[in-house]
mmCIF file with all atom_site columns, C-alpha atoms in Angstrom:
data_model
loop_
_atom_site.group_PDB
_atom_site.id
_atom_site.type_symbol
_atom_site.label_atom_id
_atom_site.label_alt_id
_atom_site.label_comp_id
_atom_site.label_asym_id
_atom_site.label_entity_id
_atom_site.label_seq_id
_atom_site.pdbx_PDB_ins_code
_atom_site.Cartn_x
_atom_site.Cartn_y
_atom_site.Cartn_z
_atom_site.occupancy
_atom_site.B_iso_or_equiv
_atom_site.pdbx_formal_charge
_atom_site.auth_seq_id
_atom_site.auth_comp_id
_atom_site.auth_asym_id
_atom_site.auth_atom_id
_atom_site.pdbx_PDB_model_num
ATOM 1   C CA . GLY A 1 1   ? -193.228 115.579 87.987  1.00 0.00 ? 2   GLY A CA 1
ATOM 2   C CA . SER A 1 2   ? -196.207 114.515 85.579  1.00 0.00 ? 3   SER A CA 1
ATOM 3   C CA . LEU A 1 3   ? -193.494 112.641 83.280  1.00 0.00 ? 4   LEU A CA 1
ATOM 4   C CA . ALA A 1 4   ? -193.564 108.649 84.156  1.00 0.00 ? 5   ALA A CA 1
ATOM 5   C CA . LEU A 1 5   ? -189.757 107.302 85.066  1.00 0.00 ? 6   LEU A CA 1
ATOM 6   C CA . SER A 1 6   ? -189.117 105.993 81.761  1.00 0.00 ? 7   SER A CA 1
ATOM 7   C CA . GLN A 1 7   ? -189.297 109.293 80.413  1.00 0.00 ? 8   GLN A CA 1
ATOM 8   C CA . ILE A 1 8   ? -186.671 110.771 82.380  1.00 0.00 ? 9   ILE A CA 1
ATOM 9   C CA . VAL A 1 9   ? -182.468 110.607 83.290  1.00 0.00 ? 10  VAL A CA 1
ATOM 10  C CA . LEU A 1 10  ? -181.466 109.121 86.870  1.00 0.00 ? 11  LEU A CA 1
ATOM 11  C CA . PRO A 1 11  ? -177.394 109.641 87.626  1.00 0.00 ? 12  PRO A CA 1
ATOM 12  C CA . GLY A 1 12  ? -176.490 106.443 89.806  1.00 0.00 ? 13  GLY A CA 1
ATOM 13  C CA . THR A 1 13  ? -173.794 104.759 90.890  1.00 0.00 ? 14  THR A CA 1
ATOM 14  C CA . HIS A 1 14  ? -171.387 101.515 90.167  1.00 0.00 ? 15  HIS A CA 1
ATOM 15  C CA . ASP A 1 15  ? -171.270 99.282  92.947  1.00 0.00 ? 16  ASP A CA 1
ATOM 16  C CA . SER A 1 16  ? -172.784 101.517 95.208  1.00 0.00 ? 17  SER A CA 1
ATOM 17  C CA . GLY A 1 17  ? -171.773 100.306 98.880  1.00 0.00 ? 18  GLY A CA 1
ATOM 18  C CA . THR A 1 18  ? -168.190 99.444  98.130  1.00 0.00 ? 19  THR A CA 1
ATOM 19  C CA . PHE A 1 19  ? -167.427 102.610 100.164 1.00 0.00 ? 20  PHE A CA 1
ATOM 20  C CA . ASN A 1 20  ? -166.222 100.687 103.244 1.00 0.00 ? 21  ASN A CA 1
ATOM 21  C CA . LEU A 1 21  ? -164.685 97.551  102.044 1.00 0.00 ? 22  LEU A CA 1
ATOM 22  C CA . THR A 1 22  ? -162.625 94.429  104.798 1.00 0.00 ? 23  THR A CA 1
ATOM 23  C CA . PHE A 1 23  ? -159.882 93.088  103.490 1.00 0.00 ? 24  PHE A CA 1
ATOM 24  C CA . GLU A 1 24  ? -161.570 89.599  103.689 1.00 0.00 ? 25  GLU A CA 1
ATOM 25  C CA . THR A 1 25  ? -162.174 88.262  100.252 1.00 0.00 ? 26  THR A CA 1
ATOM 26  C CA . VAL A 1 26  ? -165.332 86.584  98.930  1.00 0.00 ? 27  VAL A CA 1
ATOM 27  C CA . GLU A 1 27  ? -166.226 82.937  98.803  1.00 0.00 ? 28  GLU A CA 1
ATOM 28  C CA . PRO A 1 28  ? -165.703 81.571  96.167  1.00 0.00 ? 29  PRO A CA 1
ATOM 29  C CA . PRO A 1 29  ? -162.790 83.993  95.715  1.00 0.00 ? 30  PRO A CA 1
ATOM 30  C CA . ASP A 1 30  ? -164.259 86.139  92.252  1.00 0.00 ? 31  ASP A CA 1
ATOM 31  C CA . SER A 1 31  ? -162.205 85.835  89.236  1.00 0.00 ? 32  SER A CA 1
ATOM 32  C CA . PHE A 1 32  ? -160.161 89.210  90.366  1.00 0.00 ? 33  PHE A CA 1
ATOM 33  C CA . VAL A 1 33  ? -159.654 88.014  93.698  1.00 0.00 ? 34  VAL A CA 1
ATOM 34  C CA . GLU A 1 34  ? -157.686 85.107  91.772  1.00 0.00 ? 35  GLU A CA 1
ATOM 35  C CA . ILE A 1 35  ? -155.673 87.598  89.328  1.00 0.00 ? 36  ILE A CA 1
ATOM 36  C CA . ALA A 1 36  ? -154.805 89.365  92.041  1.00 0.00 ? 37  ALA A CA 1
ATOM 37  C CA . ASP A 1 37  ? -153.190 86.539  93.833  1.00 0.00 ? 38  ASP A CA 1
ATOM 38  C CA . GLU A 1 38  ? -151.461 85.501  90.617  1.00 0.00 ? 39  GLU A CA 1
ATOM 39  C CA . VAL A 1 39  ? -150.128 89.094  90.360  1.00 0.00 ? 40  VAL A CA 1
ATOM 40  C CA . CYS A 1 40  ? -149.076 89.105  93.887  1.00 0.00 ? 41  CYS A CA 1
ATOM 41  C CA . HIS A 1 41  ? -146.589 85.826  93.494  1.00 0.00 ? 42  HIS A CA 1
ATOM 42  C CA . ASP A 1 42  ? -145.360 87.604  90.586  1.00 0.00 ? 43  ASP A CA 1
ATOM 43  C CA . LEU A 1 43  ? -144.158 90.500  91.897  1.00 0.00 ? 44  LEU A CA 1
ATOM 44  C CA . ASP A 1 44  ? -143.163 88.558  95.076  1.00 0.00 ? 45  ASP A CA 1
ATOM 45  C CA . SER A 1 45  ? -140.868 86.706  92.299  1.00 0.00 ? 46  SER A CA 1
ATOM 46  C CA . ILE A 1 46  ? -138.861 90.518  91.124  1.00 0.00 ? 47  ILE A CA 1
ATOM 47  C CA . GLY A 1 47  ? -138.306 91.506  94.469  1.00 0.00 ? 48  GLY A CA 1
ATOM 48  C CA . PHE A 1 48  ? -141.682 93.502  95.452  1.00 0.00 ? 49  PHE A CA 1
ATOM 49  C CA . LYS A 1 49  ? -142.124 92.774  99.188  1.00 0.00 ? 50  LYS A CA 1
ATOM 50  C CA . ILE A 1 50  ? -145.312 91.666  99.985  1.00 0.00 ? 51  ILE A CA 1
ATOM 51  C CA . ASN A 1 51  ? -146.990 88.789  101.815 1.00 0.00 ? 52  ASN A CA 1
ATOM 52  C CA . CYS A 1 52  ? -148.523 86.813  98.966  1.00 0.00 ? 53  CYS A CA 1
ATOM 53  C CA . SER A 1 53  ? -150.171 84.417  102.192 1.00 0.00 ? 54  SER A CA 1
ATOM 54  C CA . ASP A 1 54  ? -151.570 87.326  103.733 1.00 0.00 ? 55  ASP A CA 1
ATOM 55  C CA . ALA A 1 55  ? -155.009 88.065  102.472 1.00 0.00 ? 56  ALA A CA 1
ATOM 56  C CA . GLN A 1 56  ? -154.756 91.674  104.488 1.00 0.00 ? 57  GLN A CA 1
ATOM 57  C CA . ASP A 1 57  ? -151.939 92.699  102.371 1.00 0.00 ? 58  ASP A CA 1
ATOM 58  C CA . ILE A 1 58  ? -153.058 91.430  98.954  1.00 0.00 ? 59  ILE A CA 1
ATOM 59  C CA . GLY A 1 59  ? -156.370 93.169  99.609  1.00 0.00 ? 60  GLY A CA 1
ATOM 60  C CA . GLU A 1 60  ? -154.681 96.166  100.489 1.00 0.00 ? 61  GLU A CA 1
ATOM 61  C CA . ILE A 1 61  ? -152.112 97.053  98.245  1.00 0.00 ? 62  ILE A CA 1
ATOM 62  C CA . LEU A 1 62  ? -153.815 94.830  94.994  1.00 0.00 ? 63  LEU A CA 1
ATOM 63  C CA . SER A 1 63  ? -157.486 94.377  95.433  1.00 0.00 ? 64  SER A CA 1
ATOM 64  C CA . LYS A 1 64  ? -159.188 97.250  97.368  1.00 0.00 ? 65  LYS A CA 1
ATOM 65  C CA . PRO A 1 65  ? -157.431 99.971  95.241  1.00 0.00 ? 66  PRO A CA 1
ATOM 66  C CA . PHE A 1 66  ? -159.456 98.284  92.499  1.00 0.00 ? 67  PHE A CA 1
ATOM 67  C CA . ALA A 1 67  ? -162.603 97.250  94.156  1.00 0.00 ? 68  ALA A CA 1
ATOM 68  C CA . LYS A 1 68  ? -163.221 100.181 96.016  1.00 0.00 ? 69  LYS A CA 1
ATOM 69  C CA . THR A 1 69  ? -165.240 102.577 93.545  1.00 0.00 ? 70  THR A CA 1
ATOM 70  C CA . GLN A 1 70  ? -167.225 104.723 96.059  1.00 0.00 ? 71  GLN A CA 1
ATOM 71  C CA . THR A 1 71  ? -166.132 106.792 98.503  1.00 0.00 ? 72  THR A CA 1
ATOM 72  C CA . LYS A 1 72  ? -169.041 108.543 100.180 1.00 0.00 ? 73  LYS A CA 1
ATOM 73  C CA . ILE A 1 73  ? -171.829 106.332 102.278 1.00 0.00 ? 74  ILE A CA 1
ATOM 74  C CA . TRP A 1 74  ? -175.743 106.583 100.320 1.00 0.00 ? 75  TRP A CA 1
ATOM 75  C CA . TYR A 1 75  ? -177.201 109.494 101.958 1.00 0.00 ? 76  TYR A CA 1
ATOM 76  C CA . ASP A 1 76  ? -173.690 111.809 100.450 1.00 0.00 ? 77  ASP A CA 1
ATOM 77  C CA . GLN A 1 77  ? -174.495 110.281 97.295  1.00 0.00 ? 78  GLN A CA 1
ATOM 78  C CA . LEU A 1 78  ? -177.895 111.204 97.032  1.00 0.00 ? 79  LEU A CA 1
ATOM 79  C CA . MET A 1 79  ? -176.641 114.736 98.082  1.00 0.00 ? 80  MET A CA 1
ATOM 80  C CA . THR A 1 80  ? -174.261 114.770 95.258  1.00 0.00 ? 81  THR A CA 1
ATOM 81  C CA . GLY A 1 81  ? -177.021 113.963 93.036  1.00 0.00 ? 82  GLY A CA 1
ATOM 82  C CA . THR A 1 82  ? -176.804 110.213 92.714  1.00 0.00 ? 83  THR A CA 1
ATOM 83  C CA . ARG A 1 83  ? -180.682 108.590 93.026  1.00 0.00 ? 84  ARG A CA 1
ATOM 84  C CA . SER A 1 84  ? -180.026 104.788 91.226  1.00 0.00 ? 85  SER A CA 1
ATOM 85  C CA . PHE A 1 85  ? -178.352 102.562 93.619  1.00 0.00 ? 86  PHE A CA 1
ATOM 86  C CA . ASP A 1 86  ? -176.351 99.219  92.494  1.00 0.00 ? 87  ASP A CA 1
ATOM 87  C CA . TYR A 1 87  ? -176.343 96.862  95.727  1.00 0.00 ? 88  TYR A CA 1
ATOM 88  C CA . ARG A 1 88  ? -174.640 93.920  94.938  1.00 0.00 ? 89  ARG A CA 1
ATOM 89  C CA . GLY A 1 89  ? -175.549 92.057  98.291  1.00 0.00 ? 90  GLY A CA 1
ATOM 90  C CA . TYR A 1 90  ? -173.676 89.080  99.944  1.00 0.00 ? 91  TYR A CA 1
ATOM 91  C CA . TYR A 1 91  ? -174.803 87.146  102.859 1.00 0.00 ? 92  TYR A CA 1
ATOM 92  C CA . HIS A 1 92  ? -172.052 86.736  105.512 1.00 0.00 ? 93  HIS A CA 1
ATOM 93  C CA . ASN A 1 93  ? -172.252 85.259  109.102 1.00 0.00 ? 94  ASN A CA 1
ATOM 94  C CA . ASN A 1 94  ? -175.771 85.792  109.004 1.00 0.00 ? 95  ASN A CA 1
ATOM 95  C CA . GLN A 1 95  ? -176.464 89.438  107.565 1.00 0.00 ? 96  GLN A CA 1
ATOM 96  C CA . TRP A 1 96  ? -176.524 90.806  104.091 1.00 0.00 ? 97  TRP A CA 1
ATOM 97  C CA . VAL A 1 97  ? -173.827 93.345  102.854 1.00 0.00 ? 98  VAL A CA 1
ATOM 98  C CA . ILE A 1 98  ? -172.333 94.450  99.887  1.00 0.00 ? 99  ILE A CA 1
ATOM 99  C CA . GLN A 1 99  ? -169.623 92.751  98.421  1.00 0.00 ? 100 GLN A CA 1
ATOM 100 C CA . HIS A 1 100 ? -166.828 93.323  95.047  1.00 0.00 ? 101 HIS A CA 1
ATOM 101 C CA . SER A 1 101 ? -164.171 91.226  95.383  1.00 0.00 ? 102 SER A CA 1
ATOM 102 C CA . LEU A 1 102 ? -163.898 91.552  98.958  1.00 0.00 ? 103 LEU A CA 1
ATOM 103 C CA . VAL A 1 103 ? -166.673 91.715  102.088 1.00 0.00 ? 104 VAL A CA 1
ATOM 104 C CA . GLY A 1 104 ? -168.307 94.812  102.663 1.00 0.00 ? 105 GLY A CA 1
ATOM 105 C CA . GLU A 1 105 ? -168.235 96.242  106.445 1.00 0.00 ? 106 GLU A CA 1
ATOM 106 C CA . ASN A 1 106 ? -171.147 94.365  109.066 1.00 0.00 ? 107 ASN A CA 1
ATOM 107 C CA . THR A 1 107 ? -172.441 97.809  110.615 1.00 0.00 ? 108 THR A CA 1
ATOM 108 C CA . THR A 1 108 ? -172.370 100.318 107.186 1.00 0.00 ? 109 THR A CA 1
ATOM 109 C CA . THR A 1 109 ? -172.928 98.805  103.915 1.00 0.00 ? 110 THR A CA 1
ATOM 110 C CA . THR A 1 110 ? -175.983 96.252  105.175 1.00 0.00 ? 111 THR A CA 1
ATOM 111 C CA . PRO A 1 111 ? -179.836 97.029  104.452 1.00 0.00 ? 112 PRO A CA 1
ATOM 112 C CA . GLU A 1 112 ? -180.789 98.073  107.649 1.00 0.00 ? 113 GLU A CA 1
ATOM 113 C CA . ASP A 1 113 ? -177.894 101.379 107.093 1.00 0.00 ? 114 ASP A CA 1
ATOM 114 C CA . LEU A 1 114 ? -178.486 102.225 103.924 1.00 0.00 ? 115 LEU A CA 1
ATOM 115 C CA . SER A 1 115 ? -182.044 102.025 104.172 1.00 0.00 ? 116 SER A CA 1
ATOM 116 C CA . ASN A 1 116 ? -181.996 104.391 106.698 1.00 0.00 ? 117 ASN A CA 1
ATOM 117 C CA . GLN A 1 117 ? -180.233 106.723 105.483 1.00 0.00 ? 118 GLN A CA 1
ATOM 118 C CA . ILE A 1 118 ? -182.102 106.551 102.417 1.00 0.00 ? 119 ILE A CA 1
ATOM 119 C CA . ILE A 1 119 ? -185.126 107.448 104.720 1.00 0.00 ? 120 ILE A CA 1
ATOM 120 C CA . GLN A 1 120 ? -183.453 110.587 106.574 1.00 0.00 ? 121 GLN A CA 1
ATOM 121 C CA . PHE A 1 121 ? -182.620 112.343 102.881 1.00 0.00 ? 122 PHE A CA 1
ATOM 122 C CA . LEU A 1 122 ? -186.312 111.811 101.552 1.00 0.00 ? 123 LEU A CA 1
ATOM 123 C CA . ASP A 1 123 ? -187.524 112.819 105.046 1.00 0.00 ? 124 ASP A CA 1
ATOM 124 C CA . ASN A 1 124 ? -185.590 116.092 103.949 1.00 0.00 ? 125 ASN A CA 1
ATOM 125 C CA . TYR A 1 125 ? -186.246 116.523 100.579 1.00 0.00 ? 126 TYR A CA 1
ATOM 126 C CA . PRO A 1 126 ? -190.176 115.267 100.003 1.00 0.00 ? 127 PRO A CA 1
ATOM 127 C CA . GLY A 1 127 ? -190.038 115.288 96.213  1.00 0.00 ? 128 GLY A CA 1
ATOM 128 C CA . GLU A 1 128 ? -187.559 113.344 95.469  1.00 0.00 ? 129 GLU A CA 1
ATOM 129 C CA . LEU A 1 129 ? -187.764 109.348 94.827  1.00 0.00 ? 130 LEU A CA 1
ATOM 130 C CA . VAL A 1 130 ? -184.852 106.462 94.714  1.00 0.00 ? 131 VAL A CA 1
ATOM 131 C CA . ILE A 1 131 ? -184.316 103.413 92.843  1.00 0.00 ? 132 ILE A CA 1
ATOM 132 C CA . ILE A 1 132 ? -182.482 100.366 94.286  1.00 0.00 ? 133 ILE A CA 1
ATOM 133 C CA . GLU A 1 133 ? -181.034 97.485  91.998  1.00 0.00 ? 134 GLU A CA 1
ATOM 134 C CA . TYR A 1 134 ? -180.252 94.582  94.144  1.00 0.00 ? 135 TYR A CA 1
ATOM 135 C CA . ASP A 1 135 ? -179.063 91.028  93.695  1.00 0.00 ? 136 ASP A CA 1
ATOM 136 C CA . ASN A 1 136 ? -177.380 88.742  95.162  1.00 0.00 ? 137 ASN A CA 1
ATOM 137 C CA . TYR A 1 137 ? -173.560 87.521  94.917  1.00 0.00 ? 138 TYR A CA 1
ATOM 138 C CA . GLY A 1 138 ? -173.686 84.551  96.984  1.00 0.00 ? 139 GLY A CA 1
ATOM 139 C CA . ASP A 1 139 ? -174.653 81.697  98.973  1.00 0.00 ? 140 ASP A CA 1
ATOM 140 C CA . GLY A 1 140 ? -177.830 83.963  100.328 1.00 0.00 ? 141 GLY A CA 1
ATOM 141 C CA . ASN A 1 141 ? -181.244 83.640  99.636  1.00 0.00 ? 142 ASN A CA 1
ATOM 142 C CA . ILE A 1 142 ? -182.692 86.786  96.806  1.00 0.00 ? 143 ILE A CA 1
ATOM 143 C CA . ASN A 1 143 ? -185.782 86.547  98.193  1.00 0.00 ? 144 ASN A CA 1
ATOM 144 C CA . ASP A 1 144 ? -184.465 87.312  101.922 1.00 0.00 ? 145 ASP A CA 1
ATOM 145 C CA . LEU A 1 145 ? -182.359 90.661  100.629 1.00 0.00 ? 146 LEU A CA 1
ATOM 146 C CA . LEU A 1 146 ? -185.555 91.861  99.427  1.00 0.00 ? 147 LEU A CA 1
ATOM 147 C CA . LEU A 1 147 ? -187.628 91.544  102.566 1.00 0.00 ? 148 LEU A CA 1
ATOM 148 C CA . GLU A 1 148 ? -184.168 92.932  104.150 1.00 0.00 ? 149 GLU A CA 1
ATOM 149 C CA . PHE A 1 149 ? -185.418 96.001  101.998 1.00 0.00 ? 150 PHE A CA 1
ATOM 150 C CA . LEU A 1 150 ? -188.613 96.122  102.666 1.00 0.00 ? 151 LEU A CA 1
ATOM 151 C CA . LYS A 1 151 ? -188.757 95.803  106.212 1.00 0.00 ? 152 LYS A CA 1
ATOM 152 C CA . TYR A 1 152 ? -186.259 98.714  106.403 1.00 0.00 ? 153 TYR A CA 1
ATOM 153 C CA . LEU A 1 153 ? -187.761 101.376 103.977 1.00 0.00 ? 154 LEU A CA 1
ATOM 154 C CA . GLN A 1 154 ? -191.027 101.079 105.899 1.00 0.00 ? 155 GLN A CA 1
ATOM 155 C CA . GLY A 1 155 ? -193.815 102.162 103.606 1.00 0.00 ? 156 GLY A CA 1
ATOM 156 C CA . TYR A 1 156 ? -191.424 104.144 101.405 1.00 0.00 ? 157 TYR A CA 1
ATOM 157 C CA . ALA A 1 157 ? -191.042 100.899 99.679  1.00 0.00 ? 158 ALA A CA 1
ATOM 158 C CA . TYR A 1 158 ? -192.322 99.729  96.094  1.00 0.00 ? 159 TYR A CA 1
ATOM 159 C CA . ASN A 1 159 ? -191.146 96.124  94.774  1.00 0.00 ? 160 ASN A CA 1
ATOM 160 C CA . TRP A 1 160 ? -191.319 96.581  90.922  1.00 0.00 ? 161 TRP A CA 1
ATOM 161 C CA . ASN A 1 161 ? -191.299 92.959  90.063  1.00 0.00 ? 162 ASN A CA 1
ATOM 162 C CA . GLN A 1 162 ? -192.538 92.308  86.450  1.00 0.00 ? 163 GLN A CA 1
ATOM 163 C CA . GLY A 1 163 ? -191.896 93.892  83.116  1.00 0.00 ? 164 GLY A CA 1
ATOM 164 C CA . TYR A 1 164 ? -189.353 96.223  81.715  1.00 0.00 ? 165 TYR A CA 1
ATOM 165 C CA . VAL A 1 165 ? -191.661 99.487  83.049  1.00 0.00 ? 166 VAL A CA 1
ATOM 166 C CA . ILE A 1 166 ? -193.040 99.767  86.325  1.00 0.00 ? 167 ILE A CA 1
ATOM 167 C CA . PRO A 1 167 ? -196.853 98.547  85.646  1.00 0.00 ? 168 PRO A CA 1
ATOM 168 C CA . GLY A 1 168 ? -198.927 101.377 84.204  1.00 0.00 ? 169 GLY A CA 1
ATOM 169 C CA . ASN A 1 169 ? -196.192 103.680 83.999  1.00 0.00 ? 170 ASN A CA 1
ATOM 170 C CA . PRO A 1 170 ? -197.560 106.110 86.592  1.00 0.00 ? 171 PRO A CA 1
ATOM 171 C CA . SER A 1 171 ? -196.147 109.478 86.262  1.00 0.00 ? 172 SER A CA 1
ATOM 172 C CA . ILE A 1 172 ? -193.637 110.359 89.153  1.00 0.00 ? 173 ILE A CA 1
ATOM 173 C CA . ALA A 1 173 ? -195.682 112.541 91.106  1.00 0.00 ? 174 ALA A CA 1
ATOM 174 C CA . SER A 1 174 ? -198.232 109.713 91.432  1.00 0.00 ? 175 SER A CA 1
ATOM 175 C CA . MET A 1 175 ? -195.449 107.326 93.205  1.00 0.00 ? 176 MET A CA 1
ATOM 176 C CA . ILE A 1 176 ? -194.929 110.101 95.463  1.00 0.00 ? 177 ILE A CA 1
ATOM 177 C CA . LYS A 1 177 ? -197.853 110.871 96.519  1.00 0.00 ? 178 LYS A CA 1
ATOM 178 C CA . ASN A 1 178 ? -198.149 107.313 97.003  1.00 0.00 ? 179 ASN A CA 1
ATOM 179 C CA . ASN A 1 179 ? -195.307 107.214 99.089  1.00 0.00 ? 180 ASN A CA 1
ATOM 180 C CA . GLN A 1 180 ? -193.593 104.521 96.602  1.00 0.00 ? 181 GLN A CA 1
ATOM 181 C CA . ARG A 1 181 ? -190.629 106.907 96.970  1.00 0.00 ? 182 ARG A CA 1
ATOM 182 C CA . VAL A 1 182 ? -187.929 103.704 96.933  1.00 0.00 ? 183 VAL A CA 1
ATOM 183 C CA . ILE A 1 183 ? -188.271 101.346 94.644  1.00 0.00 ? 184 ILE A CA 1
ATOM 184 C CA . LEU A 1 184 ? -186.777 97.834  94.296  1.00 0.00 ? 185 LEU A CA 1
ATOM 185 C CA . VAL A 1 185 ? -185.707 96.275  91.592  1.00 0.00 ? 186 VAL A CA 1
ATOM 186 C CA . HIS A 1 186 ? -184.081 93.163  91.232  1.00 0.00 ? 187 HIS A CA 1
ATOM 187 C CA . SER A 1 187 ? -181.082 92.998  88.501  1.00 0.00 ? 188 SER A CA 1
ATOM 188 C CA . ASP A 1 188 ? -182.472 90.418  86.228  1.00 0.00 ? 189 ASP A CA 1
ATOM 189 C CA . SER A 1 189 ? -181.842 90.068  82.682  1.00 0.00 ? 190 SER A CA 1
ATOM 190 C CA . ASN A 1 190 ? -186.173 89.284  82.082  1.00 0.00 ? 191 ASN A CA 1
ATOM 191 C CA . GLN A 1 191 ? -187.552 92.324  84.010  1.00 0.00 ? 192 GLN A CA 1
ATOM 192 C CA . GLY A 1 192 ? -186.906 95.636  85.304  1.00 0.00 ? 193 GLY A CA 1
ATOM 193 C CA . ILE A 1 193 ? -183.927 98.016  83.971  1.00 0.00 ? 194 ILE A CA 1
ATOM 194 C CA . VAL A 1 194 ? -181.756 97.038  81.166  1.00 0.00 ? 195 VAL A CA 1
ATOM 195 C CA . ASN A 1 195 ? -178.136 97.265  81.415  1.00 0.00 ? 196 ASN A CA 1
ATOM 196 C CA . ASP A 1 196 ? -175.404 97.481  79.487  1.00 0.00 ? 197 ASP A CA 1
ATOM 197 C CA . TYR A 1 197 ? -171.724 98.656  79.621  1.00 0.00 ? 198 TYR A CA 1
ATOM 198 C CA . PRO A 1 198 ? -168.765 98.178  77.545  1.00 0.00 ? 199 PRO A CA 1
ATOM 199 C CA . ASP A 1 199 ? -166.451 95.433  78.467  1.00 0.00 ? 200 ASP A CA 1
ATOM 200 C CA . SER A 1 200 ? -163.321 96.626  77.596  1.00 0.00 ? 201 SER A CA 1
ATOM 201 C CA . CYS A 1 201 ? -159.799 98.587  79.050  1.00 0.00 ? 202 CYS A CA 1
ATOM 202 C CA . ASN A 1 202 ? -159.666 100.327 75.469  1.00 0.00 ? 203 ASN A CA 1
ATOM 203 C CA . ASN A 1 203 ? -160.687 104.468 75.796  1.00 0.00 ? 204 ASN A CA 1
ATOM 204 C CA . LYS A 1 204 ? -161.670 104.376 72.319  1.00 0.00 ? 205 LYS A CA 1
ATOM 205 C CA . GLN A 1 205 ? -163.728 100.958 72.789  1.00 0.00 ? 206 GLN A CA 1
ATOM 206 C CA . ILE A 1 206 ? -165.223 102.834 75.293  1.00 0.00 ? 207 ILE A CA 1
ATOM 207 C CA . LEU A 1 207 ? -165.930 106.203 73.947  1.00 0.00 ? 208 LEU A CA 1
ATOM 208 C CA . SER A 1 208 ? -167.377 104.137 70.690  1.00 0.00 ? 209 SER A CA 1
ATOM 209 C CA . TYR A 1 209 ? -168.956 102.093 72.852  1.00 0.00 ? 210 TYR A CA 1
ATOM 210 C CA . ASN A 1 210 ? -171.009 104.442 74.948  1.00 0.00 ? 211 ASN A CA 1
ATOM 211 C CA . GLY A 1 211 ? -171.441 106.977 72.351  1.00 0.00 ? 212 GLY A CA 1
ATOM 212 C CA . ASN A 1 212 ? -173.419 104.195 70.289  1.00 0.00 ? 213 ASN A CA 1
ATOM 213 C CA . ALA A 1 213 ? -175.582 103.400 73.284  1.00 0.00 ? 214 ALA A CA 1
ATOM 214 C CA . ILE A 1 214 ? -176.819 107.021 73.748  1.00 0.00 ? 215 ILE A CA 1
ATOM 215 C CA . GLU A 1 215 ? -177.443 106.966 70.090  1.00 0.00 ? 216 GLU A CA 1
ATOM 216 C CA . ASN A 1 216 ? -179.864 103.808 70.494  1.00 0.00 ? 217 ASN A CA 1
ATOM 217 C CA . PHE A 1 217 ? -181.218 104.250 73.726  1.00 0.00 ? 218 PHE A CA 1
ATOM 218 C CA . ALA A 1 218 ? -182.312 108.334 72.313  1.00 0.00 ? 219 ALA A CA 1
ATOM 219 C CA . LYS A 1 219 ? -184.307 105.963 69.189  1.00 0.00 ? 220 LYS A CA 1
ATOM 220 C CA . GLU A 1 220 ? -186.064 103.813 72.190  1.00 0.00 ? 221 GLU A CA 1
ATOM 221 C CA . THR A 1 221 ? -189.770 103.889 72.774  1.00 0.00 ? 222 THR A CA 1
ATOM 222 C CA . ASN A 1 222 ? -190.758 104.510 76.745  1.00 0.00 ? 223 ASN A CA 1
ATOM 223 C CA . ASP A 1 223 ? -191.643 100.733 76.755  1.00 0.00 ? 224 ASP A CA 1
ATOM 224 C CA . LYS A 1 224 ? -188.456 100.014 78.477  1.00 0.00 ? 225 LYS A CA 1
ATOM 225 C CA . MET A 1 225 ? -185.893 101.598 81.051  1.00 0.00 ? 226 MET A CA 1
ATOM 226 C CA . ARG A 1 226 ? -182.144 101.312 79.707  1.00 0.00 ? 227 ARG A CA 1
ATOM 227 C CA . LYS A 1 227 ? -179.297 101.840 82.365  1.00 0.00 ? 228 LYS A CA 1
ATOM 228 C CA . LEU A 1 228 ? -176.081 103.406 80.338  1.00 0.00 ? 229 LEU A CA 1
ATOM 229 C CA . GLY A 1 229 ? -172.629 102.517 81.890  1.00 0.00 ? 230 GLY A CA 1
ATOM 230 C CA . PHE A 1 230 ? -170.129 104.775 81.987  1.00 0.00 ? 231 PHE A CA 1
ATOM 231 C CA . GLN A 1 231 ? -167.296 102.797 82.409  1.00 0.00 ? 232 GLN A CA 1
ATOM 232 C CA . VAL A 1 232 ? -163.665 105.257 82.923  1.00 0.00 ? 233 VAL A CA 1
ATOM 233 C CA . THR A 1 233 ? -160.602 103.633 82.530  1.00 0.00 ? 234 THR A CA 1
ATOM 234 C CA . ALA A 1 234 ? -157.100 106.162 82.560  1.00 0.00 ? 235 ALA A CA 1
ATOM 235 C CA . ASP A 1 235 ? -154.485 105.827 79.999  1.00 0.00 ? 236 ASP A CA 1
#
């Protein structure tokens, strides 16, 4: 409890809200959707039966298996140890949902529903805190997304909006005492948590990158918080 957040390691999940995706593609389609469409036509040309004009066919067979990075709702992710979430907001039909090439379902991936799950967890476990790293992947307003979370998280939310560590670098115990138990931070290269990840599908390169990242992280001082992204790719 006496340590600051910048002095501990918190496990997190990537594209944390993708446990419930629809088959609707985001607008404008991202690069993965375009690649999936190309692959679809290639498969169709060699006799694989898939309707390339049907978004659900493409989504179910090609997009969704890769876009869906999580299978558990946030409460269950919290119960398995997750304490940092990656929320990729998409403003769709007058509400915020998540997106990852495909649009998130509109009742289970909204800030309201996810905030309710976090509050339930925090009420059950008074000594815990959670990070939500959020961003806007569409035409919505990033400030509106922040206000949504602030509204539904009620008095639990703390808006971290400057610097590479929380101002004053407070201890975890003091944040919990002050009810600053859900830390909202915009995914922004000029502030907040420093992000990097191995942009590769080669396992040797991934392992080498991750090893170097851990070694460099161990040498850094407490003047920043860093996310170490471990990408796993099957042979």
